[in-house]
Amino acid sequence: MLIFVCITAAGFILLVGGSLFGHDHDGDHDHGGHFDHGHDAGHDIEPTVSIFSTKVIGSFIMGFGAGGAIAAYYGADPLRASFIGLAVGFLIGLLMYGVLRLIYSQQSTSIVTTNTAVGEIGMVTVPIGRNGTGEVAITLRGQNRSFLARSADTSAIAKGRQVRVVQTAGSQLVVREVEEANAPLST
């Protein structure tokens, strides 16, 4: 029975230690950051949890030790106590996985990639100089965002003018001024 108690303690230390001191590097699934370095990898990184998370594994180990210790206390032989410990560990690990999935699914993200702005209409907030950059405000996913922008034909665009995003270049937008008669104001 002492070995099961020690396993329970080890699982508890792994669970608490991983929660306090670690980031749970689950193959980069926990990281909500997106870095635009001039190319689009074709996907956004969304926070998720893995079945191999230290929290899930720590819960499994703790459940295995506790289940085995309780079974041994009630007179089960070591083999039977181990199988009971496996079942309890599996259930507790699965329960922890479910709880973590629920928590992670409730997280929101403010990740807005520049490629979602293509085709949108915005307003110049900082004038775009000839062969230079300025700033454009666009409403994306219900949020007003500002992006660095440059003109598609390298001409200057004054502050307050409406522009349409024609493409992206890294984290910058490439815009073209819109004729006033054809452009509904979207910002």
PDB file of N, CA, C and O in Angstrom, residues 103-145:
ATOM      1  N   ILE A 103     -12.508  24.491 -20.042  1.00  0.00           N
ATOM      2  CA  ILE A 103     -11.888  25.781 -19.714  1.00  0.00           C
ATOM      3  C   ILE A 103     -11.280  26.417 -20.966  1.00  0.00           C
ATOM      4  O   ILE A 103     -11.488  27.599 -21.237  1.00  0.00           O
ATOM      5  N   TYR A 104     -10.539  25.646 -21.734  1.00  0.00           N
ATOM      6  CA  TYR A 104      -9.900  26.196 -22.919  1.00  0.00           C
ATOM      7  C   TYR A 104     -10.918  26.599 -23.981  1.00  0.00           C
ATOM      8  O   TYR A 104     -10.694  27.534 -24.733  1.00  0.00           O
ATOM      9  N   SER A 105     -12.039  25.899 -24.065  1.00  0.00           N
ATOM     10  CA  SER A 105     -13.051  26.264 -25.068  1.00  0.00           C
ATOM     11  C   SER A 105     -13.746  27.568 -24.721  1.00  0.00           C
ATOM     12  O   SER A 105     -14.330  28.206 -25.588  1.00  0.00           O
ATOM     13  N   GLN A 106     -13.688  27.984 -23.465  1.00  0.00           N
ATOM     14  CA  GLN A 106     -14.310  29.233 -23.047  1.00  0.00           C
ATOM     15  C   GLN A 106     -13.409  30.441 -23.287  1.00  0.00           C
ATOM     16  O   GLN A 106     -13.840  31.574 -23.128  1.00  0.00           O
ATOM     17  N   GLN A 107     -12.161  30.212 -23.650  1.00  0.00           N
ATOM     18  CA  GLN A 107     -11.253  31.322 -23.901  1.00  0.00           C
ATOM     19  C   GLN A 107     -11.601  31.977 -25.225  1.00  0.00           C
ATOM     20  O   GLN A 107     -11.998  31.321 -26.170  1.00  0.00           O
ATOM     21  N   SER A 108     -11.449  33.266 -25.258  1.00  0.00           N
ATOM     22  CA  SER A 108     -11.645  33.977 -26.510  1.00  0.00           C
ATOM     23  C   SER A 108     -10.282  34.379 -27.044  1.00  0.00           C
ATOM     24  O   SER A 108      -9.287  34.372 -26.328  1.00  0.00           O
ATOM     25  N   THR A 109     -10.258  34.724 -28.291  1.00  0.00           N
ATOM     26  CA  THR A 109      -9.012  35.133 -28.899  1.00  0.00           C
ATOM     27  C   THR A 109      -9.200  36.475 -29.584  1.00  0.00           C
ATOM     28  O   THR A 109     -10.272  36.764 -30.107  1.00  0.00           O
ATOM     29  N   SER A 110      -8.189  37.260 -29.564  1.00  0.00           N
ATOM     30  CA  SER A 110      -8.230  38.543 -30.255  1.00  0.00           C
ATOM     31  C   SER A 110      -7.295  38.520 -31.456  1.00  0.00           C
ATOM     32  O   SER A 110      -6.915  39.556 -31.969  1.00  0.00           O
ATOM     33  N   ILE A 111      -6.951  37.335 -31.883  1.00  0.00           N
ATOM     34  CA  ILE A 111      -6.053  37.192 -33.015  1.00  0.00           C
ATOM     35  C   ILE A 111      -6.791  37.596 -34.289  1.00  0.00           C
ATOM     36  O   ILE A 111      -7.830  37.042 -34.618  1.00  0.00           O
ATOM     37  N   VAL A 112      -6.277  38.586 -34.955  1.00  0.00           N
ATOM     38  CA  VAL A 112      -6.805  38.998 -36.247  1.00  0.00           C
ATOM     39  C   VAL A 112      -5.624  39.044 -37.196  1.00  0.00           C
ATOM     40  O   VAL A 112      -4.718  39.847 -37.018  1.00  0.00           O
ATOM     41  N   THR A 113      -5.627  38.174 -38.172  1.00  0.00           N
ATOM     42  CA  THR A 113      -4.528  38.158 -39.129  1.00  0.00           C
ATOM     43  C   THR A 113      -4.823  39.166 -40.226  1.00  0.00           C
ATOM     44  O   THR A 113      -5.979  39.461 -40.535  1.00  0.00           O
ATOM     45  N   THR A 114      -3.767  39.687 -40.818  1.00  0.00           N
ATOM     46  CA  THR A 114      -3.944  40.710 -41.838  1.00  0.00           C
ATOM     47  C   THR A 114      -4.671  40.181 -43.072  1.00  0.00           C
ATOM     48  O   THR A 114      -5.378  40.942 -43.725  1.00  0.00           O
ATOM     49  N   ASN A 115      -4.542  38.898 -43.366  1.00  0.00           N
ATOM     50  CA  ASN A 115      -5.191  38.378 -44.574  1.00  0.00           C
ATOM     51  C   ASN A 115      -6.714  38.394 -44.475  1.00  0.00           C
ATOM     52  O   ASN A 115      -7.390  38.311 -45.489  1.00  0.00           O
ATOM     53  N   THR A 116      -7.289  38.536 -43.272  1.00  0.00           N
ATOM     54  CA  THR A 116      -8.746  38.648 -43.148  1.00  0.00           C
ATOM     55  C   THR A 116      -9.237  40.035 -43.556  1.00  0.00           C
ATOM     56  O   THR A 116     -10.431  40.233 -43.720  1.00  0.00           O
ATOM     57  N   ALA A 117      -8.332  40.972 -43.736  1.00  0.00           N
ATOM     58  CA  ALA A 117      -8.710  42.338 -44.107  1.00  0.00           C
ATOM     59  C   ALA A 117      -8.828  42.527 -45.616  1.00  0.00           C
ATOM     60  O   ALA A 117      -9.386  43.539 -46.059  1.00  0.00           O
ATOM     61  N   VAL A 118      -8.338  41.594 -46.412  1.00  0.00           N
ATOM     62  CA  VAL A 118      -8.372  41.742 -47.869  1.00  0.00           C
ATOM     63  C   VAL A 118      -9.820  41.871 -48.337  1.00  0.00           C
ATOM     64  O   VAL A 118     -10.686  41.073 -47.980  1.00  0.00           O
ATOM     65  N   GLY A 119     -10.081  42.929 -49.116  1.00  0.00           N
ATOM     66  CA  GLY A 119     -11.418  43.194 -49.637  1.00  0.00           C
ATOM     67  C   GLY A 119     -12.227  44.139 -48.768  1.00  0.00           C
ATOM     68  O   GLY A 119     -13.258  44.654 -49.197  1.00  0.00           O
ATOM     69  N   GLU A 120     -11.776  44.393 -47.555  1.00  0.00           N
ATOM     70  CA  GLU A 120     -12.500  45.274 -46.640  1.00  0.00           C
ATOM     71  C   GLU A 120     -12.209  46.737 -46.944  1.00  0.00           C
ATOM     72  O   GLU A 120     -11.185  47.080 -47.509  1.00  0.00           O
ATOM     73  N   ILE A 121     -13.147  47.596 -46.530  1.00  0.00           N
ATOM     74  CA  ILE A 121     -12.991  49.038 -46.702  1.00  0.00           C
ATOM     75  C   ILE A 121     -12.686  49.651 -45.352  1.00  0.00           C
ATOM     76  O   ILE A 121     -13.308  49.305 -44.342  1.00  0.00           O
ATOM     77  N   GLY A 122     -11.717  50.551 -45.335  1.00  0.00           N
ATOM     78  CA  GLY A 122     -11.342  51.227 -44.106  1.00  0.00           C
ATOM     79  C   GLY A 122     -11.107  52.700 -44.362  1.00  0.00           C
ATOM     80  O   GLY A 122     -11.330  53.204 -45.460  1.00  0.00           O
ATOM     81  N   MET A 123     -10.633  53.381 -43.327  1.00  0.00           N
ATOM     82  CA  MET A 123     -10.372  54.812 -43.437  1.00  0.00           C
ATOM     83  C   MET A 123      -8.929  55.094 -43.035  1.00  0.00           C
ATOM     84  O   MET A 123      -8.438  54.555 -42.041  1.00  0.00           O
ATOM     85  N   VAL A 124      -8.293  55.970 -43.780  1.00  0.00           N
ATOM     86  CA  VAL A 124      -6.921  56.359 -43.490  1.00  0.00           C
ATOM     87  C   VAL A 124      -6.937  57.241 -42.246  1.00  0.00           C
ATOM     88  O   VAL A 124      -7.613  58.262 -42.205  1.00  0.00           O
ATOM     89  N   THR A 125      -6.189  56.838 -41.222  1.00  0.00           N
ATOM     90  CA  THR A 125      -6.105  57.611 -39.981  1.00  0.00           C
ATOM     91  C   THR A 125      -4.795  58.357 -39.862  1.00  0.00           C
ATOM     92  O   THR A 125      -4.716  59.361 -39.166  1.00  0.00           O
ATOM     93  N   VAL A 126      -3.755  57.872 -40.515  1.00  0.00           N
ATOM     94  CA  VAL A 126      -2.470  58.568 -40.628  1.00  0.00           C
ATOM     95  C   VAL A 126      -2.159  58.599 -42.122  1.00  0.00           C
ATOM     96  O   VAL A 126      -2.148  57.542 -42.768  1.00  0.00           O
ATOM     97  N   PRO A 127      -1.960  59.786 -42.691  1.00  0.00           N
ATOM     98  CA  PRO A 127      -1.774  59.886 -44.144  1.00  0.00           C
ATOM     99  C   PRO A 127      -0.696  58.928 -44.662  1.00  0.00           C
ATOM    100  O   PRO A 127       0.337  58.740 -44.039  1.00  0.00           O
ATOM    101  N   ILE A 128      -0.965  58.379 -45.823  1.00  0.00           N
ATOM    102  CA  ILE A 128      -0.022  57.488 -46.485  1.00  0.00           C
ATOM    103  C   ILE A 128       0.762  58.340 -47.471  1.00  0.00           C
ATOM    104  O   ILE A 128       0.192  58.905 -48.402  1.00  0.00           O
ATOM    105  N   GLY A 129       2.062  58.448 -47.245  1.00  0.00           N
ATOM    106  CA  GLY A 129       2.908  59.263 -48.112  1.00  0.00           C
ATOM    107  C   GLY A 129       3.230  58.562 -49.410  1.00  0.00           C
ATOM    108  O   GLY A 129       3.103  57.345 -49.537  1.00  0.00           O
ATOM    109  N   ARG A 130       3.673  59.341 -50.381  1.00  0.00           N
ATOM    110  CA  ARG A 130       4.085  58.783 -51.674  1.00  0.00           C
ATOM    111  C   ARG A 130       5.253  57.828 -51.407  1.00  0.00           C
ATOM    112  O   ARG A 130       6.231  58.184 -50.786  1.00  0.00           O
ATOM    113  N   ASN A 131       5.118  56.590 -51.815  1.00  0.00           N
ATOM    114  CA  ASN A 131       6.100  55.525 -51.572  1.00  0.00           C
ATOM    115  C   ASN A 131       6.356  55.306 -50.086  1.00  0.00           C
ATOM    116  O   ASN A 131       7.397  54.816 -49.699  1.00  0.00           O
ATOM    117  N   GLY A 132       5.400  55.669 -49.228  1.00  0.00           N
ATOM    118  CA  GLY A 132       5.577  55.522 -47.789  1.00  0.00           C
ATOM    119  C   GLY A 132       4.440  54.726 -47.164  1.00  0.00           C
ATOM    120  O   GLY A 132       3.606  54.138 -47.855  1.00  0.00           O
ATOM    121  N   THR A 133       4.440  54.718 -45.854  1.00  0.00           N
ATOM    122  CA  THR A 133       3.389  54.016 -45.121  1.00  0.00           C
ATOM    123  C   THR A 133       2.594  54.988 -44.275  1.00  0.00           C
ATOM    124  O   THR A 133       3.065  56.072 -43.930  1.00  0.00           O
ATOM    125  N   GLY A 134       1.397  54.566 -43.946  1.00  0.00           N
ATOM    126  CA  GLY A 134       0.507  55.307 -43.066  1.00  0.00           C
ATOM    127  C   GLY A 134      -0.260  54.311 -42.236  1.00  0.00           C
ATOM    128  O   GLY A 134       0.188  53.180 -42.040  1.00  0.00           O
ATOM    129  N   GLU A 135      -1.443  54.724 -41.793  1.00  0.00           N
ATOM    130  CA  GLU A 135      -2.243  53.830 -40.951  1.00  0.00           C
ATOM    131  C   GLU A 135      -3.685  53.847 -41.429  1.00  0.00           C
ATOM    132  O   GLU A 135      -4.219  54.901 -41.790  1.00  0.00           O
ATOM    133  N   VAL A 136      -4.315  52.667 -41.404  1.00  0.00           N
ATOM    134  CA  VAL A 136      -5.692  52.513 -41.826  1.00  0.00           C
ATOM    135  C   VAL A 136      -6.470  51.843 -40.699  1.00  0.00           C
ATOM    136  O   VAL A 136      -5.994  50.879 -40.098  1.00  0.00           O
ATOM    137  N   ALA A 137      -7.671  52.349 -40.414  1.00  0.00           N
ATOM    138  CA  ALA A 137      -8.564  51.740 -39.415  1.00  0.00           C
ATOM    139  C   ALA A 137      -9.634  50.954 -40.151  1.00  0.00           C
ATOM    140  O   ALA A 137     -10.275  51.466 -41.070  1.00  0.00           O
ATOM    141  N   ILE A 138      -9.827  49.706 -39.737  1.00  0.00           N
ATOM    142  CA  ILE A 138     -10.805  48.800 -40.356  1.00  0.00           C
ATOM    143  C   ILE A 138     -11.541  48.062 -39.241  1.00  0.00           C
ATOM    144  O   ILE A 138     -10.943  47.714 -38.223  1.00  0.00           O
ATOM    145  N   THR A 139     -12.825  47.801 -39.450  1.00  0.00           N
ATOM    146  CA  THR A 139     -13.579  46.992 -38.506  1.00  0.00           C
ATOM    147  C   THR A 139     -13.560  45.547 -38.992  1.00  0.00           C
ATOM    148  O   THR A 139     -14.056  45.237 -40.071  1.00  0.00           O
ATOM    149  N   LEU A 140     -12.921  44.667 -38.175  1.00  0.00           N
ATOM    150  CA  LEU A 140     -12.831  43.238 -38.487  1.00  0.00           C
ATOM    151  C   LEU A 140     -13.376  42.451 -37.315  1.00  0.00           C
ATOM    152  O   LEU A 140     -12.978  42.679 -36.176  1.00  0.00           O
ATOM    153  N   ARG A 141     -14.264  41.527 -37.602  1.00  0.00           N
ATOM    154  CA  ARG A 141     -14.855  40.675 -36.562  1.00  0.00           C
ATOM    155  C   ARG A 141     -15.431  41.505 -35.425  1.00  0.00           C
ATOM    156  O   ARG A 141     -15.304  41.177 -34.252  1.00  0.00           O
ATOM    157  N   GLY A 142     -16.014  42.631 -35.767  1.00  0.00           N
ATOM    158  CA  GLY A 142     -16.662  43.478 -34.772  1.00  0.00           C
ATOM    159  C   GLY A 142     -15.704  44.327 -33.953  1.00  0.00           C
ATOM    160  O   GLY A 142     -16.112  44.980 -33.004  1.00  0.00           O
ATOM    161  N   GLN A 143     -14.444  44.334 -34.293  1.00  0.00           N
ATOM    162  CA  GLN A 143     -13.448  45.113 -33.559  1.00  0.00           C
ATOM    163  C   GLN A 143     -12.778  46.093 -34.500  1.00  0.00           C
ATOM    164  O   GLN A 143     -12.395  45.742 -35.612  1.00  0.00           O
ATOM    165  N   ASN A 144     -12.637  47.332 -34.028  1.00  0.00           N
ATOM    166  CA  ASN A 144     -11.952  48.344 -34.816  1.00  0.00           C
ATOM    167  C   ASN A 144     -10.451  48.134 -34.662  1.00  0.00           C
ATOM    168  O   ASN A 144      -9.936  48.138 -33.554  1.00  0.00           O
ATOM    169  N   ARG A 145      -9.767  47.926 -35.766  1.00  0.00           N
ATOM    170  CA  ARG A 145      -8.339  47.642 -35.757  1.00  0.00           C
ATOM    171  C   ARG A 145      -7.606  48.658 -36.607  1.00  0.00           C
ATOM    172  O   ARG A 145      -8.127  49.131 -37.609  1.00  0.00           O
TER     173      ARG A 145
END
